[in-house]
Coordinates of C-alpha atoms in Angstrom, one line a residue:
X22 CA 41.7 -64.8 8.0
X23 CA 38.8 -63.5 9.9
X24 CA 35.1 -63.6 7.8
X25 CA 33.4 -60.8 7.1
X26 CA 29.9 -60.0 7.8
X27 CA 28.6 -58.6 5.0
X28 CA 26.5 -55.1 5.7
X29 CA 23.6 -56.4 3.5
X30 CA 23.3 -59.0 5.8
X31 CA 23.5 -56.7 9.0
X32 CA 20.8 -54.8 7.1
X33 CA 18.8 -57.6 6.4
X34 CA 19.2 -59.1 9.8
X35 CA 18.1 -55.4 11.8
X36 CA 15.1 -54.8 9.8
X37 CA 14.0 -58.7 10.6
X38 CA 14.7 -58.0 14.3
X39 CA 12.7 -54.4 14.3
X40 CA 10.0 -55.9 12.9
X41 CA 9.5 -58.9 14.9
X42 CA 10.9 -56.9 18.2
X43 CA 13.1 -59.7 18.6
X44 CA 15.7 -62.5 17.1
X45 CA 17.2 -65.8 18.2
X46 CA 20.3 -64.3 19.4
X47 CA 18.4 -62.9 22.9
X48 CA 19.8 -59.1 22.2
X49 CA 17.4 -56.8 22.4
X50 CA 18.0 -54.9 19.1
X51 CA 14.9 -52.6 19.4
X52 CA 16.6 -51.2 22.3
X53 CA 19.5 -50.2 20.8
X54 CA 19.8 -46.2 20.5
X55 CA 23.2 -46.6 19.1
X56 CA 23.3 -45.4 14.7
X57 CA 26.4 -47.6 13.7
X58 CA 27.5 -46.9 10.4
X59 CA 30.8 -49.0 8.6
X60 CA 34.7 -47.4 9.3
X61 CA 38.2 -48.5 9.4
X62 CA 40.4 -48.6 12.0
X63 CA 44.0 -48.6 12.4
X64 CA 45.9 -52.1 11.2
X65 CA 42.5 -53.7 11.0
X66 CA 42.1 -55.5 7.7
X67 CA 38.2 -55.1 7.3
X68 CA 35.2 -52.5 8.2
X69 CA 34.4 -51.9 11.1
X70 CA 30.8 -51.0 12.2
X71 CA 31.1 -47.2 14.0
X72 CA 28.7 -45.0 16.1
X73 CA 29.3 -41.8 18.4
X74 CA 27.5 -41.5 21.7
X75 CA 27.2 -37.9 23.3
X76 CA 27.7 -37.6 27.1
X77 CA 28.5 -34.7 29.7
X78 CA 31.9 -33.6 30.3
X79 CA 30.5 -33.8 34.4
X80 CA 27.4 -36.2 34.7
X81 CA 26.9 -33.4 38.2
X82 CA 26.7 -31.2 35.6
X83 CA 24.3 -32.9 32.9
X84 CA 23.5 -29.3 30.6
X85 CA 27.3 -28.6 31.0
X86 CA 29.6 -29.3 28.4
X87 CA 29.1 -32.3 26.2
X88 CA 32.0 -34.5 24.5
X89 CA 31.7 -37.3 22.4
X90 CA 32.8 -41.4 22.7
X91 CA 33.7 -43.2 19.8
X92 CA 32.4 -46.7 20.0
X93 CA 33.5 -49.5 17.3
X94 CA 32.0 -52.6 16.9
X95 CA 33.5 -55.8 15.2
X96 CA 30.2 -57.7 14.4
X97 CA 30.2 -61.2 15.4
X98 CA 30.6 -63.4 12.1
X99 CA 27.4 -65.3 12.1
X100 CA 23.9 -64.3 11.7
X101 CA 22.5 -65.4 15.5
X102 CA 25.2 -63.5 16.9
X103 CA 25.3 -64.2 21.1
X104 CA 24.0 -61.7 23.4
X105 CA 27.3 -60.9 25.7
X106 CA 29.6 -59.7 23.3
X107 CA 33.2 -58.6 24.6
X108 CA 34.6 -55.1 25.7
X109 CA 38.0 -54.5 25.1
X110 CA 39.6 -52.0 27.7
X111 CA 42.8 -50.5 26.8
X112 CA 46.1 -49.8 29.4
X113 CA 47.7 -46.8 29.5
X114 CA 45.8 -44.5 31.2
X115 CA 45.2 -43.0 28.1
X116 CA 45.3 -45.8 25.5
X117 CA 42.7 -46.0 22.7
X118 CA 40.9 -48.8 22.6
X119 CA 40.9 -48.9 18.9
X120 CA 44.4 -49.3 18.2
X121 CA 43.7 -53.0 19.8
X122 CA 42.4 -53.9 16.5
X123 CA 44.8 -55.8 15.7
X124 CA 44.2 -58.0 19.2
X125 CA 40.8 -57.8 18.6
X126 CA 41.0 -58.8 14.7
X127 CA 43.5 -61.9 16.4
X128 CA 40.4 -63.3 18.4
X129 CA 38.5 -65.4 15.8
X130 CA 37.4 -67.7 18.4
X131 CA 35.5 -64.9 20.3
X132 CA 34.1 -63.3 16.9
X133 CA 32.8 -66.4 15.0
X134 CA 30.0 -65.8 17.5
X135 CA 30.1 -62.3 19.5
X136 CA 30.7 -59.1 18.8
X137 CA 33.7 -57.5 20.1
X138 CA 33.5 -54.0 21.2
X139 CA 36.3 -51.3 21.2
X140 CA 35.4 -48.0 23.5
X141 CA 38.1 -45.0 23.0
X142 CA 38.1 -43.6 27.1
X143 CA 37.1 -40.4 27.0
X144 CA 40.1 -38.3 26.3
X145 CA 41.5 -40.4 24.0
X146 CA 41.5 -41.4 20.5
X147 CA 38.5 -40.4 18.7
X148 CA 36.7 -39.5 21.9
X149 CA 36.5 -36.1 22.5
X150 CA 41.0 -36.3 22.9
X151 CA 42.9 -34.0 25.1
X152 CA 44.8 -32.6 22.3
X153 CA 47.2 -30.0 23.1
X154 CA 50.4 -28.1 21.3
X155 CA 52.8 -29.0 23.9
X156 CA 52.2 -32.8 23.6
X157 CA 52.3 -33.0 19.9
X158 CA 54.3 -35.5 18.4
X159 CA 58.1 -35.5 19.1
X160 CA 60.0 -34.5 16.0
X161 CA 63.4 -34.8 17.0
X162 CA 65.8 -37.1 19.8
X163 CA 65.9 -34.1 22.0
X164 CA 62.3 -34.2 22.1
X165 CA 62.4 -38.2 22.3
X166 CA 65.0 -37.6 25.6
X167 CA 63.5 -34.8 27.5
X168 CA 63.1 -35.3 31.3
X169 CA 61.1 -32.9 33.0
X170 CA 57.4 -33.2 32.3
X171 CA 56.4 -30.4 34.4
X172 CA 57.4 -27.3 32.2
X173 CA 55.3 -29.0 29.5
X174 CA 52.4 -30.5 31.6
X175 CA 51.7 -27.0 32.5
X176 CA 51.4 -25.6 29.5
X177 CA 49.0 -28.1 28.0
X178 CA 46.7 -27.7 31.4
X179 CA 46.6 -24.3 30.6
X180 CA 45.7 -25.1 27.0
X181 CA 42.6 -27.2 27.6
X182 CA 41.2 -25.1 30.3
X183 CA 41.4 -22.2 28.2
X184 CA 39.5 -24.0 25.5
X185 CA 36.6 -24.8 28.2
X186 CA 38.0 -28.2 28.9
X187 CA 37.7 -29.7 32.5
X188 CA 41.1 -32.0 32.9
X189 CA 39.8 -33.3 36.2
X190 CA 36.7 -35.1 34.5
X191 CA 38.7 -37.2 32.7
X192 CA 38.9 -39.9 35.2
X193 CA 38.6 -44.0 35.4
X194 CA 35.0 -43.0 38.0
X195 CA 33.8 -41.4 34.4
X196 CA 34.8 -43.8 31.9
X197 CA 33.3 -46.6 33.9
X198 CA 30.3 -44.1 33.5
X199 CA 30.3 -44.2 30.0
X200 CA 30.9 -47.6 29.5
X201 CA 28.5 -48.4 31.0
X202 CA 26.2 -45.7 28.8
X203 CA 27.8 -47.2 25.3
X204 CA 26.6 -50.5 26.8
X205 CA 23.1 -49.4 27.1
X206 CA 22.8 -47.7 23.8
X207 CA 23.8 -51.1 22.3
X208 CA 21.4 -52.9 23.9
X209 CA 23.6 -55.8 25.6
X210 CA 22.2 -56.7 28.7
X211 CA 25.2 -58.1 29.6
X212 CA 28.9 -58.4 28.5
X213 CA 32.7 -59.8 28.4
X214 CA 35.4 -58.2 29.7
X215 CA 39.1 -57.9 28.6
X216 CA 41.4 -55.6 30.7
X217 CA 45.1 -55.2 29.1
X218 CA 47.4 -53.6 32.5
X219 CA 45.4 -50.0 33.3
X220 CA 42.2 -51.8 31.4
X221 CA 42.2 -54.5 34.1
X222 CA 41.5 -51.7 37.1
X223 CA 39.0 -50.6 34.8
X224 CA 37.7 -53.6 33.9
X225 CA 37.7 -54.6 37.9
X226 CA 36.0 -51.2 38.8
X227 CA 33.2 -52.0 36.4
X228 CA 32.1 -55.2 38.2
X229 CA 32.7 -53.5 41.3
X230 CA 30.0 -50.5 40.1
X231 CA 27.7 -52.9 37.6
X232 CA 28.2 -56.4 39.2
X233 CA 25.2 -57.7 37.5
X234 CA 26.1 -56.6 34.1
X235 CA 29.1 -58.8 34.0
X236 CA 29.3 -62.4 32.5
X237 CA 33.3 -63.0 32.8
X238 CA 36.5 -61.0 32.2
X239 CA 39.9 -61.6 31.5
X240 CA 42.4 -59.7 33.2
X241 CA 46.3 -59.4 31.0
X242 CA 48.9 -57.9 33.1
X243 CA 46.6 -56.9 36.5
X244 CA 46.7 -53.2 38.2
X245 CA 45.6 -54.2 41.3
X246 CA 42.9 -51.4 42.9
X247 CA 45.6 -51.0 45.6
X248 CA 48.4 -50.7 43.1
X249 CA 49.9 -46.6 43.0
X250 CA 50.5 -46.9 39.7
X251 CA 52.2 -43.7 38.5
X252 CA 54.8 -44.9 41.9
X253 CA 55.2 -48.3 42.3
X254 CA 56.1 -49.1 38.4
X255 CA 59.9 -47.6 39.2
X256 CA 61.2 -49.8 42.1
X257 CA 59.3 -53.0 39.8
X258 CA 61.4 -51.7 36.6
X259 CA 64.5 -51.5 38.3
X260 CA 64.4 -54.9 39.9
X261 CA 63.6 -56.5 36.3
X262 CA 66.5 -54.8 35.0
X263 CA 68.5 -56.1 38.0
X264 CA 67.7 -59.7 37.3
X265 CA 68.3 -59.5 33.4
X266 CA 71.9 -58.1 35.0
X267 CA 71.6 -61.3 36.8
X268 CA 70.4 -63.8 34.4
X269 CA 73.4 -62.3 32.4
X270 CA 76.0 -63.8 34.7
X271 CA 74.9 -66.5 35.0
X272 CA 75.1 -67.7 31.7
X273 CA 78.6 -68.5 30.2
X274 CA 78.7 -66.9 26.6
X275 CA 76.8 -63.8 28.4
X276 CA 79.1 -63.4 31.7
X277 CA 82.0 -63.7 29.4
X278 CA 81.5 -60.8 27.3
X279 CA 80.2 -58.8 30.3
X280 CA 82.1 -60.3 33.1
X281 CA 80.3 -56.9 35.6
X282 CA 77.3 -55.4 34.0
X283 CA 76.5 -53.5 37.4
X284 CA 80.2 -52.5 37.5
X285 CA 79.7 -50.9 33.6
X286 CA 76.4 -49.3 35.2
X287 CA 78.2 -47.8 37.7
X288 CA 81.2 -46.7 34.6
X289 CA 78.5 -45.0 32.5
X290 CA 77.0 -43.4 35.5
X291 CA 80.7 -41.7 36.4
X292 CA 81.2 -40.6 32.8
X293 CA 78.3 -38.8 32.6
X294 CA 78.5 -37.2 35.8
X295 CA 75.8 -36.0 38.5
X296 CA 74.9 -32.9 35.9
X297 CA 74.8 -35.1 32.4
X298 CA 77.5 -34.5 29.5
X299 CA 76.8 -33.8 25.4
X300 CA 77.9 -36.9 24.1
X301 CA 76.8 -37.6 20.0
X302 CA 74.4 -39.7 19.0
X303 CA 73.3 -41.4 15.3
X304 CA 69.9 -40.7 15.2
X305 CA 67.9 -44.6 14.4
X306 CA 66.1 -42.8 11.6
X307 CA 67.6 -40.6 9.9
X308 CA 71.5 -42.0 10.3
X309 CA 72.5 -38.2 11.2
X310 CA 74.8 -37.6 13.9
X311 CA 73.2 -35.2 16.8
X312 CA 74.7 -33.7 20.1
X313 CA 72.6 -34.6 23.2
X314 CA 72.8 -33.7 26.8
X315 CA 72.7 -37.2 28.6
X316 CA 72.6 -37.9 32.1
X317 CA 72.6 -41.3 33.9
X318 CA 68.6 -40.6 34.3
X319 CA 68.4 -40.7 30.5
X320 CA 70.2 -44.1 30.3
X321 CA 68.2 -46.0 33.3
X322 CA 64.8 -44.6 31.7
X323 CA 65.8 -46.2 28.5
X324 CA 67.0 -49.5 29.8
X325 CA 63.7 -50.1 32.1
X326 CA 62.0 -49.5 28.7
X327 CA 63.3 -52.3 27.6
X328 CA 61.8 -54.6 29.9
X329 CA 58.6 -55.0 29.1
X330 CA 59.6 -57.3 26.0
X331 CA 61.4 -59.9 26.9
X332 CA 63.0 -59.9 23.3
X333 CA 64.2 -56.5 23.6
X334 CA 65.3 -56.9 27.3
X335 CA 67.8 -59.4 25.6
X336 CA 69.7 -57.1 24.2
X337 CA 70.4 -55.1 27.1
X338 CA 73.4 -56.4 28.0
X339 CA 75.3 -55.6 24.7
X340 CA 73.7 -52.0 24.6
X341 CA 75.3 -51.0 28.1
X342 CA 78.6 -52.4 27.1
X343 CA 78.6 -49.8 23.8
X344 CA 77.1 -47.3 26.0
X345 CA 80.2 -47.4 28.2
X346 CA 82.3 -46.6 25.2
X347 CA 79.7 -43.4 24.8
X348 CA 78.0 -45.6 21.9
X349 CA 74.2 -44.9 22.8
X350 CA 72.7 -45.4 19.7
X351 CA 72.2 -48.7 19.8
X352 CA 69.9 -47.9 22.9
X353 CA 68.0 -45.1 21.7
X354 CA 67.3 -47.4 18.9
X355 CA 66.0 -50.1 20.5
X356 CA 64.0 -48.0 22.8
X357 CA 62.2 -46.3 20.0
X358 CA 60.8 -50.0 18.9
X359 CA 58.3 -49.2 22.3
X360 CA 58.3 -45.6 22.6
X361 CA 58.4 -44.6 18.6
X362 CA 54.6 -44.3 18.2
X363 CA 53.5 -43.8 21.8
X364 CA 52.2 -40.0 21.4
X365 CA 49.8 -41.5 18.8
X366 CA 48.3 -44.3 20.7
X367 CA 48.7 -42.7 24.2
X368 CA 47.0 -39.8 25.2
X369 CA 49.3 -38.2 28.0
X370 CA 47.1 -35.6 29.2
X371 CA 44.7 -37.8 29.9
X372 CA 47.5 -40.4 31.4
X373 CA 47.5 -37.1 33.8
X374 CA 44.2 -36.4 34.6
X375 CA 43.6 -40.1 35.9
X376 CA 47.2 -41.0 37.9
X377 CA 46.6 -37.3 39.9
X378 CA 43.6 -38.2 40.7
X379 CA 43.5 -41.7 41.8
X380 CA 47.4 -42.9 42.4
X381 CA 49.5 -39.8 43.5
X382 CA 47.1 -38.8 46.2
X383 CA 47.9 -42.3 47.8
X384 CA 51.6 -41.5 47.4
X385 CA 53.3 -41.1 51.2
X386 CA 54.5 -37.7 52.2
X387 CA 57.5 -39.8 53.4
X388 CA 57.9 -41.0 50.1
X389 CA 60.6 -38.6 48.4
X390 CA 62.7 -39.3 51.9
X391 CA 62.7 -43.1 51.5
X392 CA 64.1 -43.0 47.9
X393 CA 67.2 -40.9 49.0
X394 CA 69.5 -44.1 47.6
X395 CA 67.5 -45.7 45.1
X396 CA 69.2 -45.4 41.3
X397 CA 65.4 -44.4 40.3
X398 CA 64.8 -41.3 42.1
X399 CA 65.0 -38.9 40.0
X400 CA 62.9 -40.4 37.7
X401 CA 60.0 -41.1 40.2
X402 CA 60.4 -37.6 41.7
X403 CA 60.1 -36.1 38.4
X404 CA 57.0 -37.7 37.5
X405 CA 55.2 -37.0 40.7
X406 CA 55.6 -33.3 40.3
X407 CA 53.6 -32.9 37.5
X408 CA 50.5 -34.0 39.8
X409 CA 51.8 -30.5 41.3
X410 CA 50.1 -28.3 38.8
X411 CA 47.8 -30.4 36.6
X412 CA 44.1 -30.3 37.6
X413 CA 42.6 -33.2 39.0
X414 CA 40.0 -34.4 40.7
X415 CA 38.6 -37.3 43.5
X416 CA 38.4 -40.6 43.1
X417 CA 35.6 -43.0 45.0
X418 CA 36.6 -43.6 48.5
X419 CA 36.6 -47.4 47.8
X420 CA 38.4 -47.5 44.8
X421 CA 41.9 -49.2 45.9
X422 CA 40.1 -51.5 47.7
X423 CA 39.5 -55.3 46.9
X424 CA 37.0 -55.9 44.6
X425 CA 34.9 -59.2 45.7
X426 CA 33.3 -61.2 43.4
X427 CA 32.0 -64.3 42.0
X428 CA 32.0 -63.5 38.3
X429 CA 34.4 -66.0 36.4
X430 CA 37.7 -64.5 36.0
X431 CA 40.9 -65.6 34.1
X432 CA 43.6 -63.9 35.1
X433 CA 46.6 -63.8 32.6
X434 CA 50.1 -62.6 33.6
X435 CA 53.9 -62.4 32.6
X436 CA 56.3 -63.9 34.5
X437 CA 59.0 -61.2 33.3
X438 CA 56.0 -58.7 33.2
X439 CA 58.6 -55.3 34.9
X440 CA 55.2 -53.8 35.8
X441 CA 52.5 -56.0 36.7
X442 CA 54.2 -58.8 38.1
X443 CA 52.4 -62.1 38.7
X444 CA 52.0 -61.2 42.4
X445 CA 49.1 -58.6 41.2
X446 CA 47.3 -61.2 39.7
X447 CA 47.2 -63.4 43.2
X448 CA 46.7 -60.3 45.1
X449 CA 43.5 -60.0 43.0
X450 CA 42.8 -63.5 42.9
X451 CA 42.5 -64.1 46.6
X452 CA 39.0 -61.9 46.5
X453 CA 37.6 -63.0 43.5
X454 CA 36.0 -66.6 44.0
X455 CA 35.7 -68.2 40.7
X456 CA 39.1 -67.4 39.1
X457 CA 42.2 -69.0 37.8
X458 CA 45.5 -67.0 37.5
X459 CA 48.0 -68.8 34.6
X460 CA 51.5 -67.5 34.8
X461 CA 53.4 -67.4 31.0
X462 CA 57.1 -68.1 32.9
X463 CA 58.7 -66.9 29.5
X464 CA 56.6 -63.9 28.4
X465 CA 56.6 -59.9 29.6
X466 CA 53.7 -57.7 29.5
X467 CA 50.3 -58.7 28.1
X468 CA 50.5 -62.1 27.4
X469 CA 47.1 -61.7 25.2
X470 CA 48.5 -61.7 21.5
X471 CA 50.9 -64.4 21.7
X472 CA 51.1 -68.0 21.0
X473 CA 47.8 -69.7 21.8
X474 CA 46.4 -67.2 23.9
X475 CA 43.5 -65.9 21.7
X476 CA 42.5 -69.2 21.7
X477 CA 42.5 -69.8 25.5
X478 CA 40.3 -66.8 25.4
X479 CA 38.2 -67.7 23.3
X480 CA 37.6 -71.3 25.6
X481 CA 36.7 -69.6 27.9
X482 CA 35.0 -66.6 27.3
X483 CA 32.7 -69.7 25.9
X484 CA 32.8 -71.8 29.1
X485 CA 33.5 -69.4 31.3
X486 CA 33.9 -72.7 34.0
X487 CA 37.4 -73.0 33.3
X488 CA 37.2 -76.7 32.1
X489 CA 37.4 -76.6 28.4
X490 CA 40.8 -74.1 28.3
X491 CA 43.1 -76.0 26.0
X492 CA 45.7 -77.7 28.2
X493 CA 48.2 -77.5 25.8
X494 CA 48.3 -73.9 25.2
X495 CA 47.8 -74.0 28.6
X496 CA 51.4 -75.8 29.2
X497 CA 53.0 -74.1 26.6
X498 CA 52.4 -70.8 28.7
X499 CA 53.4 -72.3 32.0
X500 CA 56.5 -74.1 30.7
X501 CA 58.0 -71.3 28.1
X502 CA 61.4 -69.9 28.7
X503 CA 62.7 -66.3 28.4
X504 CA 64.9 -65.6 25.0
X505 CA 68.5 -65.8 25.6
X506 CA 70.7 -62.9 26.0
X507 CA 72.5 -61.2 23.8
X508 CA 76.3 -61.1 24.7
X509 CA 77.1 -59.0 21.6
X510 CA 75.9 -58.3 18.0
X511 CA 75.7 -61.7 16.0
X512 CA 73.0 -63.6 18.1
X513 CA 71.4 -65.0 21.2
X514 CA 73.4 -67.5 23.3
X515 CA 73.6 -69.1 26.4

């Protein structure tokens, strides 16, 4: 269990520091303009220590309109706390960092003597959020399977603008901004990065911007700057769930009870028909039985859902074979264990404002062409369109270029990772001097919260040289396996 740092302590310790102008641990405290005061946070066992910072909605615009970042800070557990403490950066876009408590309370190593930083992006969270009507919660599986985001894009554009809101300020050019201002108003001179998939452009922009401000970073599941994000994560999903067809036949339990997994594709896709069929569905959590219009779009969405966990993408095979026999609960189920709370930890209008601005743009006109036989079309197609009507903005020039660097870098990805494959992470690698890129063969997205990995953080966030990670956790990683299929519903086997 992590320690606590008592607040009469903290108390004791900041009047010490004003009166002297300055303590052991080399922070500036004086300098800090930052009123924290103690909070909880989602899933986090213990106070935090919280603060609000007001910025403008446009920095061209400084007497515009102002919003407000929530910053929370995980004290270090010692009383000569170090001076870099470490930034978490959430994925999305439009994650808030503070529901990576949990990763954050999982980093002992790091705490015992740093703090640990969680910044919600503006937009997001508790920081001044997009909120509108249209983007509320879903209440019921029609919600849950609705296709086109245009209709309801729209409105919610129209929403915040009519409440004085600028969508195209919302931006990864403006959060780097105000990172950068939260850091300040702390008083770190310098600090620790850790970027989780969208967080690790972020976290690569920052030392692109602030170079000197940087003492190391850790990069989980890496958006490369070139990466089109809200484009190139379809063709990626649909070649994991190609080789989990794969890996399928080629194991004996699994190939005998689904001798043709593409052939079933191909089955459910001609049962449900270019327009889509009402087929009934049990609802996962309330065990009533619902009609829903499915179409063959539905079914490959859901599926490439499933990839990201390796554990879940184990059960794929068995969920097409009962979809086959119009049985989709099972995957509706299963898809809910990633997508269930999603509208509370993701803010999608803000997921908007930054892929219009800095990934669709880089889109080729020639694009919607080239995807005339690709399963995934509709999909894709669909998503780009909301770019259509939703107010955006324009990135730096130099943004999805290569960020060069010395600044030790350890760069973390998934070998089964559907999204942000390990060929990200040498892509970024090859410009970034002083970095080492370990690929977990049997894990998926973010590798960060599992196994040993908090640990190897912690090494080297400490010795930032690379020589005192843990070889162990570091072979564990490099020699894990991905879970077993599924080839029905009593277990895993090979």
């Amino acid at each position: 269990m992590i320690g606590f740092f008592h607040a009469r302590a903290v108390a004791a310790v900041a009047a010490a520091c004003l009166a002297a102008a300055a303590c052991g641990d080399g922070r500036e405290s004086a300098t800090r303009s930052l009123a924290l005061s103690e909070c909880r946070l989602p899933k986090l066992a213990f106070a935090a220590q919280c603060g609000t910072l007001t910025v403008p909605e446009n920095r061209m615009s400084p007497q515009g309109r102002q919003i407000t970042l929530t910053v929370a800070v995980l004290p270090a557990n010692t009383l000569n706390p170090r001076p870099d403490p470490l930034f978490i950066l959430p994925g999305g876009p439009g994650q808030a960092a503070t529901f990576l408590a949990p990763l954050a309370m999982q980093l002992t190593g790091v705490r015992k003597d740093r703090d640990i930083v969680l910044v919600d992006p503006r937009g997001t969270g508790r920081s001044s959020p997009l909120t509108c009507a249209a983007f509320a919660a879903a209440e019921s599986l029609a919600d849950i399977v609705e296709q086109d985001p245009v209709p309801r894009a729209a409105a919610c554009a129209k929403e915040l603008i009519d409440h004085g809101v600028d969508p195209a300020q919302y931006t990864t050019a403006a959060w780097i901004d105000d990172l950068d201002a939260v850091r300040a108003a702390l008083g770190y001179a310098k600090v620790n990065l850790w970027g989780g998939s969208y967080g690790t452009r972020v976290a690569l922009e920052y030392l692109r911007r602030h170079p000197d401000r940087v003492r190391s970073i850790v990069l989980d599941g890496v958006v490369a700057p070139s990466t089109i994000a809200s484009f190139d994560v379809w063709p990626l999903r649909d070649k994991a769930l190609d080789a989990i067809l794969a890996r399928c036949a080629e194991l004996p339990a699994c190939h005998a009870a689904h001798p043709d997994l593409p052939a079933t594709m191909a089955s459910i896709r001609d049962r449900l028909g270019s327009a889509g069929r009402d087929v009934p569905v049990i609802d996962p959590r309330t065990g009533e039985t619902q009609t829903l219009h499915l179409t063959f779009d539905h079914v490959l969405g859901a599926l490439q859902t499933l990839t990201y966990s390796p554990e879940l993408s184990a059960l794929i095979p068995e969920t097409i074979a009962r979809a086959k026999h119009d049985d989709y609960g099972p995957l509706l189920a299963a898809t809910q264990l990633v997508t269930g709370n999603l509208a509370e930890q993701v803010n999608i209008a803000l997921h908007y404002s930054v892929i219009c601005t800095e990934d669709v743009p880089r889109v080729s006109p020639d694009a919607p062409r080239a995807l005339a036989e690709a399963r995934w079309q509709g999909l894709a197609l669909r998503s780009l369109a909301v770019c259509d009507i939703w107010p955006h903005g324009r990135g730096p020039a130099d943004a999805a270029t290569p960020v060069t660097s010395e600044t030790p870098v350890l760069i973390l990805s998934g070998a089964l990772d559907p999204v942000t494959p390990p060929a990200n992470g040498d892509l970024v690698a090859k410009t970034l001097a002083h970095s080492r890129h370990l690929v977990a063969k049997g894990y998926g997205h973010i590798v960060s919260p599992h196994a040993c990995a908090p640990r190897l953080i912690a090494a080297f966030i400490d010795d930032p040289t690379f020589a005192s990670l843990p070889a162990a956790c570091v072979a564990h990683f490099e020699n894990s396996t991905a879970p077993l299929p599924w080839p029905d519903r009593l277990g895993p086997r090979g």
